[in-house]
Coordinates of C-alpha atoms and ligand atoms in Angstrom, one line a residue:
X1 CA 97.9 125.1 116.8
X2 CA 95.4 122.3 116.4
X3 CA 97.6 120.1 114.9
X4 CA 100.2 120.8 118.0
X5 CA 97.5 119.1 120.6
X6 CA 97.1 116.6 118.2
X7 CA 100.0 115.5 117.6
X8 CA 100.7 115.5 121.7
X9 CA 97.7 113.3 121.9
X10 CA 99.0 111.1 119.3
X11 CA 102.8 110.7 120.9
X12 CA 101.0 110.2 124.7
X13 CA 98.9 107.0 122.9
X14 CA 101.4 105.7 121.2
X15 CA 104.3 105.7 123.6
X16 CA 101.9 104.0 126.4
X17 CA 101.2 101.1 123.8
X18 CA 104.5 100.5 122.6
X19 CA 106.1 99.9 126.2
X20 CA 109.2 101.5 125.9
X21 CA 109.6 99.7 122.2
X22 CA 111.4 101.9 119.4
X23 CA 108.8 103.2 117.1
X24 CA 108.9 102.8 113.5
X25 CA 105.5 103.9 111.7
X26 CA 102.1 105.5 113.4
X27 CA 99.1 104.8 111.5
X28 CA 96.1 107.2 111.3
X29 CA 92.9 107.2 110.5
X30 CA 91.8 111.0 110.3
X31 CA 88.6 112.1 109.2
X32 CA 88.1 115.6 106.9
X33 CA 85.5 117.0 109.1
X34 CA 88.6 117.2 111.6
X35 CA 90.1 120.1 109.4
X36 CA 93.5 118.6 109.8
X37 CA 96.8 120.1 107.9
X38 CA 98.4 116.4 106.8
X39 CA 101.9 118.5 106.4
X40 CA 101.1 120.5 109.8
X41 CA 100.4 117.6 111.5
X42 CA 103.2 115.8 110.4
X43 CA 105.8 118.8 111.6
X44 CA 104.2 119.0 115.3
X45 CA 104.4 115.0 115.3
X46 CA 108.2 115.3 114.3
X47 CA 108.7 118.3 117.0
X48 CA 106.8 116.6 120.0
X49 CA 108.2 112.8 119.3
X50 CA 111.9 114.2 120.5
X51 CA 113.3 112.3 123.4
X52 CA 110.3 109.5 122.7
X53 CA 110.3 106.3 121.2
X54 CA 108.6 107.6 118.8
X55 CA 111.4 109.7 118.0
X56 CA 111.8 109.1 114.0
X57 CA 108.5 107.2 113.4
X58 CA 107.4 107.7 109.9
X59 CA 103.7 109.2 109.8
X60 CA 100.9 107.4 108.3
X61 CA 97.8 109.6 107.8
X62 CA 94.8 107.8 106.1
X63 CA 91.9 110.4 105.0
X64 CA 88.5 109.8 105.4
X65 CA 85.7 111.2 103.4
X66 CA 83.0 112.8 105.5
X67 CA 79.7 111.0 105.1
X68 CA 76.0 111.4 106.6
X69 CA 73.5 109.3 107.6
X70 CA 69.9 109.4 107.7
X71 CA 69.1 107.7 111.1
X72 CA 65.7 106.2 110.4
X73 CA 66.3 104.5 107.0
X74 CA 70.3 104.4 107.1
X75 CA 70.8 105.9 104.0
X76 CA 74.1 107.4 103.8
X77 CA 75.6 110.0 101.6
X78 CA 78.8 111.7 100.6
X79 CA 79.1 115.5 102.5
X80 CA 79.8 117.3 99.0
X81 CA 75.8 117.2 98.7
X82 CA 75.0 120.1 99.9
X83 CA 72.2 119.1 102.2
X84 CA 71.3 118.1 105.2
X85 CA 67.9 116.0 104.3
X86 CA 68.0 112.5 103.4
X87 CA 68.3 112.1 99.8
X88 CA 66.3 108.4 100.0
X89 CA 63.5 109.1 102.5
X90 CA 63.8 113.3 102.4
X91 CA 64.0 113.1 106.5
X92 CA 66.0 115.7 108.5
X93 CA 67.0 113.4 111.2
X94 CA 70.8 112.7 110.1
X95 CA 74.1 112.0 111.6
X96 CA 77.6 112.0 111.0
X97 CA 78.5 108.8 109.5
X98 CA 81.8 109.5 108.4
X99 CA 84.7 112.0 108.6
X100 CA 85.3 112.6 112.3
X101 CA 87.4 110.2 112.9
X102 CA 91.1 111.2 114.6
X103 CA 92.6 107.9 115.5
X104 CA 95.7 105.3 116.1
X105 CA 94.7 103.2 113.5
X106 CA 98.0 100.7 113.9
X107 CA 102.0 101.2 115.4
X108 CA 105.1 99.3 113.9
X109 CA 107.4 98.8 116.6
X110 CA 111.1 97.4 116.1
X111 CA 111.6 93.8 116.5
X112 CA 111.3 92.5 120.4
X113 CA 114.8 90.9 119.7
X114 CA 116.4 94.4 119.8
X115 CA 115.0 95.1 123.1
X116 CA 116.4 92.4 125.1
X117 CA 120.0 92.9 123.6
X118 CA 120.1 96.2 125.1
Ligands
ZN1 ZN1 66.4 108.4 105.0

């Protein structure tokens, strides 16, 4: 039921940017750390865009590969190592760098032209 408030999320961003514009693509950017069901997603977005303009929009989901990063000499390292120390200078003080991510990246709106036929 993740997916359900993130897809909500997603529909309340997009319909504030695109100002009462038709919808035609979302973009995202999600990172894997997020633990995000593309397909799940996808269905919720479909379910909660009724009666929006973003009613039909086609769903762009862009993975991220989750990275770390050693703070203090900014090394940075794919999560599939399984460690948690700096492979460069062995430290223990990392971060996420990478993977986190659950954004709009971009919306495609329809042509302005349509608007002010209507
Ligand atoms: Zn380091």
């Amino acid at each position: 039921m993740h997916e359900l408030a993130l897809s909500s999320a997603i529909v309340n961003t997009v319909c504030k940017h695109a100002e009462g514009r038709r919808v035609t693509t979302v973009s995202l950017r999600v990172g894997k750390l997020r633990q995000v069901i593309p397909d799940t997603l996808e269905f919720y977005f479909g379910f909660v865009a009724r009666d929006t303009v973003c009613e039909g929009a086609r769903l762009e989901q862009e993975l991220i590969e989750a990275r770390l990063r050693c703070r203090p000499c900014a090394r940075e390292w794919d999560i599939e190592i399984p460690a948690f120390r700096c492979p460069t200078c062995g430290g223990s003080e990392v971060e996420i760098a990478a993977g986190d991510e659950f954004e709009v990246e971009s919306i495609e709106v329809e042509e302005a032209t349509c608007i002010a036929s209507r």
